[in-house]
Coordinates of C-alpha atoms in Angstrom, one line a residue:
M1 CA 16.3 244.4 145.9
T2 CA 14.6 247.3 147.7
V3 CA 14.8 248.4 151.3
T4 CA 13.0 251.3 152.9
L5 CA 14.4 253.3 155.8
R6 CA 12.5 254.5 158.8
A7 CA 13.7 256.3 161.8
M8 CA 15.1 254.0 164.4
T9 CA 13.5 254.1 167.8
E10 CA 15.4 254.4 171.1
D11 CA 14.2 250.8 172.0
E12 CA 15.6 249.5 168.7
L13 CA 19.0 251.2 169.3
E14 CA 19.0 249.8 172.9
A15 CA 18.4 246.3 171.5
R16 CA 21.4 246.7 169.1
I17 CA 23.9 248.7 171.1
D18 CA 25.6 245.8 172.9
D19 CA 26.2 244.0 169.6
L20 CA 27.6 247.2 168.1
V21 CA 30.0 247.7 171.0
D22 CA 31.0 244.0 171.0
E23 CA 31.7 244.0 167.3
Y24 CA 33.7 247.3 167.5
A25 CA 35.7 245.9 170.4
L26 CA 36.6 242.8 168.4
D27 CA 37.7 245.1 165.5
L28 CA 39.8 247.2 167.8
H29 CA 41.3 244.0 169.3
R30 CA 42.1 242.6 165.8
S31 CA 43.4 245.8 164.2
R32 CA 45.2 247.5 167.2
G33 CA 46.1 244.5 169.3
L34 CA 44.2 245.9 172.3
P35 CA 43.3 243.4 175.0
L36 CA 39.6 242.5 174.7
D37 CA 38.7 244.2 178.0
R38 CA 40.5 247.4 177.1
A39 CA 39.0 247.3 173.6
R40 CA 35.5 246.9 175.0
T41 CA 36.0 249.8 177.3
E42 CA 37.2 251.9 174.4
A43 CA 34.3 250.9 172.2
Q44 CA 31.9 251.8 175.0
R45 CA 33.5 255.1 175.5
Q46 CA 33.5 256.1 171.9
T47 CA 30.0 255.0 171.3
A48 CA 28.7 256.9 174.3
D49 CA 30.7 260.0 173.2
L50 CA 29.2 259.9 169.7
L51 CA 25.6 259.1 170.8
P52 CA 25.1 261.2 174.0
D53 CA 21.4 261.5 173.3
G54 CA 20.9 258.1 171.6
V55 CA 18.8 258.4 168.4
A56 CA 18.0 262.0 169.2
T57 CA 21.7 263.0 169.1
T58 CA 22.1 266.2 167.1
G59 CA 23.5 265.7 163.6
T60 CA 22.8 261.9 163.7
L61 CA 20.5 259.9 161.6
M62 CA 19.7 256.3 162.6
F63 CA 17.5 254.2 160.4
T64 CA 16.1 250.7 160.5
A65 CA 16.2 249.1 157.1
E66 CA 13.1 247.1 156.2
A67 CA 12.2 244.8 153.3
G68 CA 8.8 243.3 153.0
G69 CA 7.8 244.8 156.3
A70 CA 10.6 243.1 158.2
A71 CA 13.7 244.7 159.7
V72 CA 16.8 243.5 157.8
G73 CA 19.4 245.8 159.3
W74 CA 20.3 249.3 160.2
I75 CA 22.5 252.3 159.5
W76 CA 24.0 255.1 161.6
L77 CA 24.9 258.3 159.8
S78 CA 26.4 261.5 160.9
L79 CA 25.8 264.9 159.3
S80 CA 28.3 266.5 161.6
T81 CA 31.2 267.1 159.3
P82 CA 32.3 270.7 160.0
H83 CA 35.4 270.5 157.8
Q84 CA 33.5 269.2 154.9
P85 CA 30.1 270.9 154.5
G86 CA 27.7 268.8 152.5
S87 CA 29.3 265.6 153.7
A88 CA 27.9 262.7 155.8
W89 CA 29.6 259.9 157.5
I90 CA 28.6 256.2 158.0
Y91 CA 29.5 255.1 161.5
E92 CA 27.8 251.8 161.2
I93 CA 25.9 249.7 158.7
T94 CA 24.7 246.3 159.7
V95 CA 22.7 243.7 157.8
D96 CA 21.3 241.2 160.2
A97 CA 23.0 237.8 160.0
E98 CA 20.1 235.9 158.6
H99 CA 19.8 238.5 155.7
R100 CA 23.4 238.7 154.7
G101 CA 24.5 237.8 151.2
K102 CA 21.2 238.7 149.6
G103 CA 21.9 242.2 148.4
Y104 CA 20.5 244.1 151.4
G105 CA 23.8 245.8 152.2
R106 CA 24.0 247.4 148.7
A107 CA 20.3 248.3 148.9
L108 CA 20.7 249.8 152.3
I109 CA 23.6 252.0 151.1
R110 CA 21.5 253.1 148.1
A111 CA 18.6 254.0 150.3
A112 CA 20.8 256.0 152.6
E113 CA 22.3 257.8 149.6
D114 CA 18.8 258.8 148.4
E115 CA 17.9 260.0 151.9
L116 CA 21.1 262.1 152.2
A117 CA 20.7 263.5 148.7
R118 CA 17.2 264.8 149.7
R119 CA 19.0 266.5 152.6
G120 CA 21.5 268.2 150.3
V121 CA 24.4 265.9 151.1
T122 CA 26.9 265.5 148.2
R123 CA 29.6 263.3 149.7
L124 CA 29.4 260.1 151.8
A125 CA 32.4 258.7 153.6
L126 CA 33.3 255.9 156.0
N127 CA 36.1 253.9 157.7
V128 CA 36.5 250.2 157.3
F129 CA 39.0 247.9 159.1
S130 CA 41.4 246.3 156.6
H131 CA 40.5 242.8 157.8
N132 CA 36.9 243.3 156.8
T133 CA 37.3 242.3 153.2
A134 CA 33.6 241.5 152.6
A135 CA 32.7 245.1 153.6
I136 CA 35.5 246.5 151.5
R137 CA 34.2 244.6 148.4
L138 CA 30.7 245.9 149.1
Y139 CA 31.8 249.5 149.5
E140 CA 33.9 249.4 146.3
S141 CA 31.0 247.8 144.4
V142 CA 28.8 250.8 145.2
G143 CA 31.4 253.4 144.2
F144 CA 33.4 254.1 147.4
H145 CA 37.1 254.5 146.8
T146 CA 40.1 254.9 149.1
T147 CA 40.9 258.5 150.0
S148 CA 43.4 257.8 152.8
L149 CA 45.2 254.7 154.2
Q150 CA 46.3 254.4 157.8
M151 CA 49.2 252.1 158.5
A152 CA 51.0 251.0 161.7
K153 CA 54.0 248.9 162.6
S154 CA 55.1 247.6 166.0
I155 CA 58.8 248.3 166.8
G156 CA 61.1 247.7 169.7
P157 CA 61.7 244.6 171.8
A158 CA 59.3 241.7 171.2
A159 CA 57.5 243.9 168.5
E160 CA 54.1 243.6 170.1
P161 CA 51.1 244.8 168.1
A162 CA 50.8 248.5 168.2
K163 CA 48.6 249.8 171.0
W164 CA 46.9 253.1 170.3

């Protein structure tokens, strides 16, 4: 399986941004117990903070992944890791629903690694929500390993889910 990466256009990002925010809001809801409206507001805020200039944001690489001339997904990378020079961060990797389970995720990560290596990057990192077991399996299968583990517990009366 081979995918090629090409720079994402502002129009492509605009077409994907609502789904990105919606999916992130659901993850925040599931993992932190935030009410959906608050989770959506937080997802919108974080996304806007991280992408003030869209695809032209300094230190950001956004690529559309293609196979056979058709878009199959996309990846958002950050080269802005001041505490770890030579590192990059995956903020988002998405294989479009109709292309999932066909090896595109693995190929997309490999293509991103090749692109980053050409840029002198020697370390790639990401966060993944613990409920996303399919993504965890994918990341482990391409060589990612756990470097930290964040845990939370609700305490007090009624022990509601922790709200961060």
